[in-house]
PDB file of C-alpha atoms and ligand atoms in Angstrom:
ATOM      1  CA  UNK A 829      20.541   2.321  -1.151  1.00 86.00           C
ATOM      2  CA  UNK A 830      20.273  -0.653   1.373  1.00 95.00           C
ATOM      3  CA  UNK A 831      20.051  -4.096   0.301  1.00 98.00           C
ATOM      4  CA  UNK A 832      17.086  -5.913   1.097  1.00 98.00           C
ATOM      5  CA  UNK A 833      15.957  -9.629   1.510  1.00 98.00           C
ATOM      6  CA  UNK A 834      12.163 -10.512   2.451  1.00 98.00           C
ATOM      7  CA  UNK A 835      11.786 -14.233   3.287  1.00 98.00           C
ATOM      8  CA  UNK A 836       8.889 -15.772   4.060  1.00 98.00           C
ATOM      9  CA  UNK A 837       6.409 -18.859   2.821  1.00 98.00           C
ATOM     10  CA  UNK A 838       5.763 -18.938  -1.097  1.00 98.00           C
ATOM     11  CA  UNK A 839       2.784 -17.256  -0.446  1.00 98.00           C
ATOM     12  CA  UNK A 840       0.725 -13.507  -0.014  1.00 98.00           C
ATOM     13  CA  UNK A 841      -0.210 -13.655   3.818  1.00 98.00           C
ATOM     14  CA  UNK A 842       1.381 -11.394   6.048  1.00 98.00           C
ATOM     15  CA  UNK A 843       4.067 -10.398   3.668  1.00 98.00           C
ATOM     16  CA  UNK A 844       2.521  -8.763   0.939  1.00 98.00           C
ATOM     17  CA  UNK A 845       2.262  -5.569   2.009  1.00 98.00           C
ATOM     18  CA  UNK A 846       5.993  -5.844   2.430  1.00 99.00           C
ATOM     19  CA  UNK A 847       6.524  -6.671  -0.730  1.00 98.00           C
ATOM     20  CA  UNK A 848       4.158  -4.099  -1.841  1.00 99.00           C
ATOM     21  CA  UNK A 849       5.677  -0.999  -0.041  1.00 99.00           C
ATOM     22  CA  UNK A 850       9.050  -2.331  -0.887  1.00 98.00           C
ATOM     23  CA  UNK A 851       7.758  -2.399  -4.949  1.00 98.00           C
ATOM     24  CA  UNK A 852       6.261   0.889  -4.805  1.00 98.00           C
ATOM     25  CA  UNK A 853       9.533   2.299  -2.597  1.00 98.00           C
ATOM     26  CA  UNK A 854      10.838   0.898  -6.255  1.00 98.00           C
ATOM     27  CA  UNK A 855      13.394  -0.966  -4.416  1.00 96.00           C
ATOM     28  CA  UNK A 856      15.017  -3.846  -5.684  1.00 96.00           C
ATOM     29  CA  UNK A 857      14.584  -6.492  -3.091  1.00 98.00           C
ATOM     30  CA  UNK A 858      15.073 -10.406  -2.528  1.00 98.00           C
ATOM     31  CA  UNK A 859      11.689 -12.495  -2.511  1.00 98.00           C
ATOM     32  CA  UNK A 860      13.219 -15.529  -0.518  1.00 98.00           C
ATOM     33  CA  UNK A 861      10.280 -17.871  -1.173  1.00 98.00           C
ATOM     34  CA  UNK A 862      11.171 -21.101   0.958  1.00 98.00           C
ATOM     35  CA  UNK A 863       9.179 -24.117   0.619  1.00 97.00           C
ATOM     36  CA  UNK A 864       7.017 -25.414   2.833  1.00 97.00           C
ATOM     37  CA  UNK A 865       8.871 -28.840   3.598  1.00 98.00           C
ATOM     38  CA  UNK A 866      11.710 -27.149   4.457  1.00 98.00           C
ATOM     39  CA  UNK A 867      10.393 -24.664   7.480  1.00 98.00           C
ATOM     40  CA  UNK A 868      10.568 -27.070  10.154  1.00 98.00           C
ATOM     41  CA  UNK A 869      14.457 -26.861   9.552  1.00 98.00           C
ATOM     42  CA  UNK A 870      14.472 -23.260   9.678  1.00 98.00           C
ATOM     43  CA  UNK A 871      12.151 -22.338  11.984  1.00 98.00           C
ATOM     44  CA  UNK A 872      14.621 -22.183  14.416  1.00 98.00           C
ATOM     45  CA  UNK A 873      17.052 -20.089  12.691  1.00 97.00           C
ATOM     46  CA  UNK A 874      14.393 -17.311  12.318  1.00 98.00           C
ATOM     47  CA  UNK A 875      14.017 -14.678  14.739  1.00 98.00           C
ATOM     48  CA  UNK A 876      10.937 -15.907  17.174  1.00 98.00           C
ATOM     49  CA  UNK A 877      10.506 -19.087  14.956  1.00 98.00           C
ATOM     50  CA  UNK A 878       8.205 -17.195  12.722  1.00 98.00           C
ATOM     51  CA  UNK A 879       8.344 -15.150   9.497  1.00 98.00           C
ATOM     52  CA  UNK A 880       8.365 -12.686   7.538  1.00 98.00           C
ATOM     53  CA  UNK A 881      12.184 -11.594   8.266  1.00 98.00           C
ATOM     54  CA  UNK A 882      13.632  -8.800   6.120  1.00 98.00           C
ATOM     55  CA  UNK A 883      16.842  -8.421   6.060  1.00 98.00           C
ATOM     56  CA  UNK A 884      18.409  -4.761   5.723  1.00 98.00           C
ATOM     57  CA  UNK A 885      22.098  -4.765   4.680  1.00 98.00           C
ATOM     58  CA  UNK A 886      22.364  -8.157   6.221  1.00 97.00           C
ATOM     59  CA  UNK A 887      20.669  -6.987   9.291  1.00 98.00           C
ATOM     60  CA  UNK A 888      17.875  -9.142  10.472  1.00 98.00           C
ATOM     61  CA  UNK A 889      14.474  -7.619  12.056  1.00 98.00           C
ATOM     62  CA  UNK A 890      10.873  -9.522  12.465  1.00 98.00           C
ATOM     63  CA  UNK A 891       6.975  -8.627  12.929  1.00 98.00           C
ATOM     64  CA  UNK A 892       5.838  -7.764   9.447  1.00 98.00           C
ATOM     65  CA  UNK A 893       3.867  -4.477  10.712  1.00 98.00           C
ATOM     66  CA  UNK A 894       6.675  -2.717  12.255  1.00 98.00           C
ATOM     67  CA  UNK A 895       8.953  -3.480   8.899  1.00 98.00           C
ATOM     68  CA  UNK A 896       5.675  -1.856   6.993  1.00 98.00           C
ATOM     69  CA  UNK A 897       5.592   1.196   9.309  1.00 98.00           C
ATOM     70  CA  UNK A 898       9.657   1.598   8.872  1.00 98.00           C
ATOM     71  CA  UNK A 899       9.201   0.969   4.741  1.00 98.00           C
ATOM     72  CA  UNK A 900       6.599   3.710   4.315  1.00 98.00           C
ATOM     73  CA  UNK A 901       8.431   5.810   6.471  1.00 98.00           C
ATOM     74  CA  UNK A 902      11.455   5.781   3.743  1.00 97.00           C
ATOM     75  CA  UNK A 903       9.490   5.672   0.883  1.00 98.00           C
ATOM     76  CA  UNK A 904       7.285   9.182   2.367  1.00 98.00           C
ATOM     77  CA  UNK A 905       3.598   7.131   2.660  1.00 98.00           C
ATOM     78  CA  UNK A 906       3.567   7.120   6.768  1.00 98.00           C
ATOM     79  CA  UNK A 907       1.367  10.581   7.107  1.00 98.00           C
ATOM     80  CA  UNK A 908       2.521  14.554   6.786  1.00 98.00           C
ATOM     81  CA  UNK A 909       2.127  14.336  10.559  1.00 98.00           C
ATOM     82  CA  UNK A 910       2.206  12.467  13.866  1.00 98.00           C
ATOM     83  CA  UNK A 911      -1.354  12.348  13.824  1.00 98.00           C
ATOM     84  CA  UNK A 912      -1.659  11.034  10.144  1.00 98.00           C
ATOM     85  CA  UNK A 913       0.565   8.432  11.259  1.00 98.00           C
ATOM     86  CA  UNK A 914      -1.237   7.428  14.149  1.00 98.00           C
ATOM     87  CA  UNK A 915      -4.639   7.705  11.990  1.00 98.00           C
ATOM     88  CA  UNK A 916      -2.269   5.242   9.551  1.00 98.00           C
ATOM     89  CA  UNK A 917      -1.365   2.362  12.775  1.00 98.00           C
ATOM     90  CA  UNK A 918      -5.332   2.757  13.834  1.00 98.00           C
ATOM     91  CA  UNK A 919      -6.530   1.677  10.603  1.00 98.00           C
ATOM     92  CA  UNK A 920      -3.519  -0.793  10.172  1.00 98.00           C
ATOM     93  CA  UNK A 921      -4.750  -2.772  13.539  1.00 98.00           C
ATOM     94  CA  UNK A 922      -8.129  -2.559  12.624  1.00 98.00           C
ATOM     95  CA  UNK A 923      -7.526  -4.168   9.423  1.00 98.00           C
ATOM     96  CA  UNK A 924      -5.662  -6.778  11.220  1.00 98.00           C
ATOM     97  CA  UNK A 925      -8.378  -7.320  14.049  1.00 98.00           C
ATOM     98  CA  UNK A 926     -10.297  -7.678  10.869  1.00 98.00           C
ATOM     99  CA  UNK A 927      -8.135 -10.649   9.335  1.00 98.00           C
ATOM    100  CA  UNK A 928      -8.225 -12.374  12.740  1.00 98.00           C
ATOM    101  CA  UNK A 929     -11.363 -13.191  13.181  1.00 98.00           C
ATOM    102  CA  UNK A 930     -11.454 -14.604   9.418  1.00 98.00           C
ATOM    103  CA  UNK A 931      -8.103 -16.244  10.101  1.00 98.00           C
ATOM    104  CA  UNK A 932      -9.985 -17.368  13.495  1.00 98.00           C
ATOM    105  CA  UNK A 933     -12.815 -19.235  11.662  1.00 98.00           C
ATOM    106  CA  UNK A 934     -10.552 -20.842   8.614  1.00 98.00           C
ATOM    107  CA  UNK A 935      -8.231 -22.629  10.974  1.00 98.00           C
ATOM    108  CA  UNK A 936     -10.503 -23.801  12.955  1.00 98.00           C
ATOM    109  CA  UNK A 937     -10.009 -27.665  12.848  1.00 98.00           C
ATOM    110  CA  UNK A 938     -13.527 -28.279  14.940  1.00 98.00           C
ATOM    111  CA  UNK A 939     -16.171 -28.910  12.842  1.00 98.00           C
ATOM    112  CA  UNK A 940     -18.677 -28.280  14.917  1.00 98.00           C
ATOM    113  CA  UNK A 941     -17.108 -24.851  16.223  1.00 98.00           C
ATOM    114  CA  UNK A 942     -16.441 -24.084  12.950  1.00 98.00           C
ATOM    115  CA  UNK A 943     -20.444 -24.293  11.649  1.00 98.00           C
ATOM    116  CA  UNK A 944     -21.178 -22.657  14.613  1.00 98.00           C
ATOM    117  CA  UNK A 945     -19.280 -19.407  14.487  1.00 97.00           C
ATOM    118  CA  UNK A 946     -19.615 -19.295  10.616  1.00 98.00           C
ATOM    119  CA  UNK A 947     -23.107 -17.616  10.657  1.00 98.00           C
ATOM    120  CA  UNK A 948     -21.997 -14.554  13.481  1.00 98.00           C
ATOM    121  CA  UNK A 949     -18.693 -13.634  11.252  1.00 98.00           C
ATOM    122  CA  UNK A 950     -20.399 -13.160   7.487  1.00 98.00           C
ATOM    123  CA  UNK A 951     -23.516 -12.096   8.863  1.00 98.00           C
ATOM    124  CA  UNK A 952     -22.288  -9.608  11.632  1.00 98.00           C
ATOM    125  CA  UNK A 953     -18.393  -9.529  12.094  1.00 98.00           C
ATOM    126  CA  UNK A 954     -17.320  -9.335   8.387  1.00 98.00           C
ATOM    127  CA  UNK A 955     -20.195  -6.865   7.214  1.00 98.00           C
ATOM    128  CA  UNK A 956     -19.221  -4.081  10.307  1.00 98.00           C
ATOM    129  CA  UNK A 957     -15.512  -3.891   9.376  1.00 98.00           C
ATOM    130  CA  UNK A 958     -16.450  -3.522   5.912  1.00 98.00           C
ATOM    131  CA  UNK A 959     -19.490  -0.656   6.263  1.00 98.00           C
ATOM    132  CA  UNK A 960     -16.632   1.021   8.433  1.00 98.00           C
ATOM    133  CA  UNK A 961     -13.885   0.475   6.878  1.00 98.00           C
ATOM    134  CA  UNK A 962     -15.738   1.367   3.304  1.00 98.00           C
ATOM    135  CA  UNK A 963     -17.090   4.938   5.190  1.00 98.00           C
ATOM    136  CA  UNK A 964     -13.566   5.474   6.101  1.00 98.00           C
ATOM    137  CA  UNK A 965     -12.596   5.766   2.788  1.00 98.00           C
ATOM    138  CA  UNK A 966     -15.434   7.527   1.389  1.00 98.00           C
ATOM    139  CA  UNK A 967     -15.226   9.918   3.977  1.00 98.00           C
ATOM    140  CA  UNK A 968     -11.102  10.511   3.659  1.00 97.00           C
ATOM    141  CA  UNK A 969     -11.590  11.626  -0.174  1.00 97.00           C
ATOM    142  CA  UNK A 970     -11.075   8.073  -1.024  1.00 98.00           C
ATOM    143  CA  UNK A 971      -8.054   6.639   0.807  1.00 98.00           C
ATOM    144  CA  UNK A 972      -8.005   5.426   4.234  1.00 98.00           C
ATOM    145  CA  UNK A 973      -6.505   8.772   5.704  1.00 98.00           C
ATOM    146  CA  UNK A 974      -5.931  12.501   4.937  1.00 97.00           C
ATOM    147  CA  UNK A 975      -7.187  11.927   1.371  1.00 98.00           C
ATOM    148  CA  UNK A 976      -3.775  10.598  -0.194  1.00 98.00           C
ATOM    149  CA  UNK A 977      -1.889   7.714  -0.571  1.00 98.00           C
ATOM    150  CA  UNK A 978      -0.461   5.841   2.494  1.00 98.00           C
ATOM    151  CA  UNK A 979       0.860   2.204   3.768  1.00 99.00           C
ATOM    152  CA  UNK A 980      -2.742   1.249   5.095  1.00 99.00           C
ATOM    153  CA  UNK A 981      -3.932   1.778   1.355  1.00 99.00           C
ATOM    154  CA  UNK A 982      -1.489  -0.769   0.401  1.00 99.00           C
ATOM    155  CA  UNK A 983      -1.368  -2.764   2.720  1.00 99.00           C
ATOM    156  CA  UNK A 984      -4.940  -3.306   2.827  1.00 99.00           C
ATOM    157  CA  UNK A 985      -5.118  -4.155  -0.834  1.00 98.00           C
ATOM    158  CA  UNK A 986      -2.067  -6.413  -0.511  1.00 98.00           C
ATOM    159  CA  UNK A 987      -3.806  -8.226   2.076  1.00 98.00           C
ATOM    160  CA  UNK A 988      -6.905  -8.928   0.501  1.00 98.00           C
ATOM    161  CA  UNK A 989      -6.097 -11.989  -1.113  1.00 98.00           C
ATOM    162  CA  UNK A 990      -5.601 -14.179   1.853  1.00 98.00           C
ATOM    163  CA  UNK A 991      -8.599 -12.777   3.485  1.00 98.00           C
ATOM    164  CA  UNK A 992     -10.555 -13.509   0.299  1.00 98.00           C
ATOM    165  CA  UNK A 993      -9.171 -17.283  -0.136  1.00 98.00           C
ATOM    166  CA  UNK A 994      -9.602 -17.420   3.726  1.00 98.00           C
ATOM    167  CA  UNK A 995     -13.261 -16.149   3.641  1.00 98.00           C
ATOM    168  CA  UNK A 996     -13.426 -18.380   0.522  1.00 98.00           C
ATOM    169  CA  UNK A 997     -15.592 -15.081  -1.092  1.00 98.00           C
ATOM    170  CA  UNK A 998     -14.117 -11.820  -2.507  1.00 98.00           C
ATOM    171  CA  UNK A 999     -14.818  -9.706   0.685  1.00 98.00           C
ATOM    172  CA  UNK A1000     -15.683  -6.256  -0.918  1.00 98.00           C
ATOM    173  CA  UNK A1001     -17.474  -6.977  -3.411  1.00 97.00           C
ATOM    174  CA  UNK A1002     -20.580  -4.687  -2.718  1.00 96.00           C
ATOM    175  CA  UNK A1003     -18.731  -2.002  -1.024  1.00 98.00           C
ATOM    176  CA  UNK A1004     -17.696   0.817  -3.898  1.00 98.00           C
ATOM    177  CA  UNK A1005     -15.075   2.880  -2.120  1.00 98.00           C
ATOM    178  CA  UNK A1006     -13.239  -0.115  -1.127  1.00 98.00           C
ATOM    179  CA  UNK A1007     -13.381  -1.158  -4.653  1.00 98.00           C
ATOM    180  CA  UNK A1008     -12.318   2.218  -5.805  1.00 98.00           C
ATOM    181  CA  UNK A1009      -9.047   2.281  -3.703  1.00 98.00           C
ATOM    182  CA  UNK A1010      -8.042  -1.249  -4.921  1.00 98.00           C
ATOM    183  CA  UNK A1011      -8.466  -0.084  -8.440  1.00 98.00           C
ATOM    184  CA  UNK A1012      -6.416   3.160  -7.666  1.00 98.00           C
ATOM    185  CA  UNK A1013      -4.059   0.912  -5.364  1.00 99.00           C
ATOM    186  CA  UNK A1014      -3.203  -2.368  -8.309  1.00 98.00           C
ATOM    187  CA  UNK A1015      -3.277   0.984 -10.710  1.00 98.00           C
ATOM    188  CA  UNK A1016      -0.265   2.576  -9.500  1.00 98.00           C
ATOM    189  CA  UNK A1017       2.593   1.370 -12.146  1.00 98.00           C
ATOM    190  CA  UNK A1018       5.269   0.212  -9.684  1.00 98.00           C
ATOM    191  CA  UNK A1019       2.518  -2.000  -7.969  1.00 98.00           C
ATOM    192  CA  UNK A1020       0.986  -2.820 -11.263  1.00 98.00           C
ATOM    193  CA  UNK A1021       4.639  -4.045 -12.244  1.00 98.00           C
ATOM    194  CA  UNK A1022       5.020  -6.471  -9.145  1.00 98.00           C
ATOM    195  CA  UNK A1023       1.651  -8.243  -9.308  1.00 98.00           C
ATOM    196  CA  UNK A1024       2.667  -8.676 -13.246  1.00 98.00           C
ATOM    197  CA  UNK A1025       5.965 -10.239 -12.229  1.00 98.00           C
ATOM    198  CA  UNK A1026       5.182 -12.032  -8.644  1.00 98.00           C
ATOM    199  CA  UNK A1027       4.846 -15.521  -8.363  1.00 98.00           C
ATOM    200  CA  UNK A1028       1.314 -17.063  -8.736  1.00 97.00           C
ATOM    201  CA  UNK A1029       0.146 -17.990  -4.989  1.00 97.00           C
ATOM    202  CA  UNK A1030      -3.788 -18.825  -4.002  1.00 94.00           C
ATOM    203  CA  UNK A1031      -3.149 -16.812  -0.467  1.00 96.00           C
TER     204      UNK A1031
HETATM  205  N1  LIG B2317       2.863 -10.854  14.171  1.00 65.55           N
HETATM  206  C1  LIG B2317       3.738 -11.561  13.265  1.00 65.55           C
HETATM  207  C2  LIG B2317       3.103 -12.913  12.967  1.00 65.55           C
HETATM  208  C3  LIG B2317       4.025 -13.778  12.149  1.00 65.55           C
HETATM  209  C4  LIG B2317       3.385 -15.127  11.850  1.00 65.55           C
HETATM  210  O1  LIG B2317       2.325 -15.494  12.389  1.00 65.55           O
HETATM  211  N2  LIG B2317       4.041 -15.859  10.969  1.00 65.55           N
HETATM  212  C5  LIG B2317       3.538 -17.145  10.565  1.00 65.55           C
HETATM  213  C6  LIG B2317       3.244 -17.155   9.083  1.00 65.55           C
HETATM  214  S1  LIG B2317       1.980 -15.987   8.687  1.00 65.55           S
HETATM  215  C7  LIG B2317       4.595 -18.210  10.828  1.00 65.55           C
HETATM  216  O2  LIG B2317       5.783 -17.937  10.846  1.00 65.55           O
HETATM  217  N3  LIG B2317       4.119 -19.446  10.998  1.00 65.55           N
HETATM  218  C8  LIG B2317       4.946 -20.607  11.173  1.00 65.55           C
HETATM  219  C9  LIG B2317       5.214 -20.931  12.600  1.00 65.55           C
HETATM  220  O3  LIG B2317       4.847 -20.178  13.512  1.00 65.55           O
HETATM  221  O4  LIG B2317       5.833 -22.003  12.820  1.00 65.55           O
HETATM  222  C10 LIG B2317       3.930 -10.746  11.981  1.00 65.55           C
HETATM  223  O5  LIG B2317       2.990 -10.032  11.575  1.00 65.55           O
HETATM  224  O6  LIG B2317       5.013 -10.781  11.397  1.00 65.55           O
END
């Protein structure tokens, strides 16, 4: 079994479904939280100046999506076929389009800009990824593809922390399937047994 090491911010963001498929892998792993004071002096002793980095028997790789898609592929949750796992990487961008354009309006530091594109993104944007993303599910026998478990589930549900503190609302609320999965998702006991243990973070 390889060794690994995730390191990243002491928070969810872009590395909890990492930490996720890694958990439900039931891998033991590293959870290098640095803090935040400290990342201007290692910025540039990380691969591209960003994180999350895992590091596999010592072996350092970036760009938290590919690191999912090579997880799930050990731990059997990257589709029974190539076009399962392409299904898998569509829904994976899409959910990441998704958390752009919420990312897009949090961090905006205009004011103004800010106001303005508020009203488009929870009364248009935000409510067509949802009805889509929720008729996915219902549609794929209540997972995002081929009716079973796969790294979009849990990466999804990982990720829906930050996009609810970025939103500032709990985003599927209303939407039932999307409910369902997270409930099936935060039920499964290896996952159920990381959230226990993690460290508290807002995002
Ligand atoms: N596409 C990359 C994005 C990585 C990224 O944006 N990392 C941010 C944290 S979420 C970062 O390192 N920010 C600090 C910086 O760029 O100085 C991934 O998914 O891994």
């Amino acid at each position: 079994m390889p060794t690994y090491k995730l390191t990243y911010f002491p928070t969810k963001g872009v590395a909890e479904p990492i930490r996720f498929i890694l958990s439900y892998g039931g891998v033991d792993f590293v959870d290098d939280r640095f803090n935040r004071e400290d990342w201007p002096k290692l910025k540039p002793s990380m691969l591209f100046g960003q994180v999350p980095i895992l590091e596999v028997d010592g072996k350092k790789i970036n760009q938290s999506t590919a690191i999912s898609r090579y997880l799930a592929k050990q731990f059997g949750i990257a589709g029974r076929n190539e076009w399962e796992a392409l299904e898998i990487d569509a829904i994976v961008a899409t959910i990441d389009d998704f958390r752009s354009k919420i990312a897009a309006w949090h961090y905006e530091t205009d004011e103004a800009t800010k106001k303005r594109k508020e009203g488009p993104l929870f009364k248009e944007t935000i409510p067509f990824y949802l009805e889509n993303l929720d008729a996915q599910v219902k549609k794929n026998g209540g997972y995002f593809v081929g009716g079973a478990l796969s790294w979009a589930d849990l990466l999804f549900v990982a990720m829906l922390d930050y996009i609810n503190f970025m939103a500032k609302t709990d985003v599927i609320g209303k939407y039932e399937n999307l409910k369902q999965l997270k409930t099936k998702v935060l039920d499964l006991p290896k996952i159920k047994a990381w959230v226990e243990k993690r460290p508290h973070s807002d995002s």
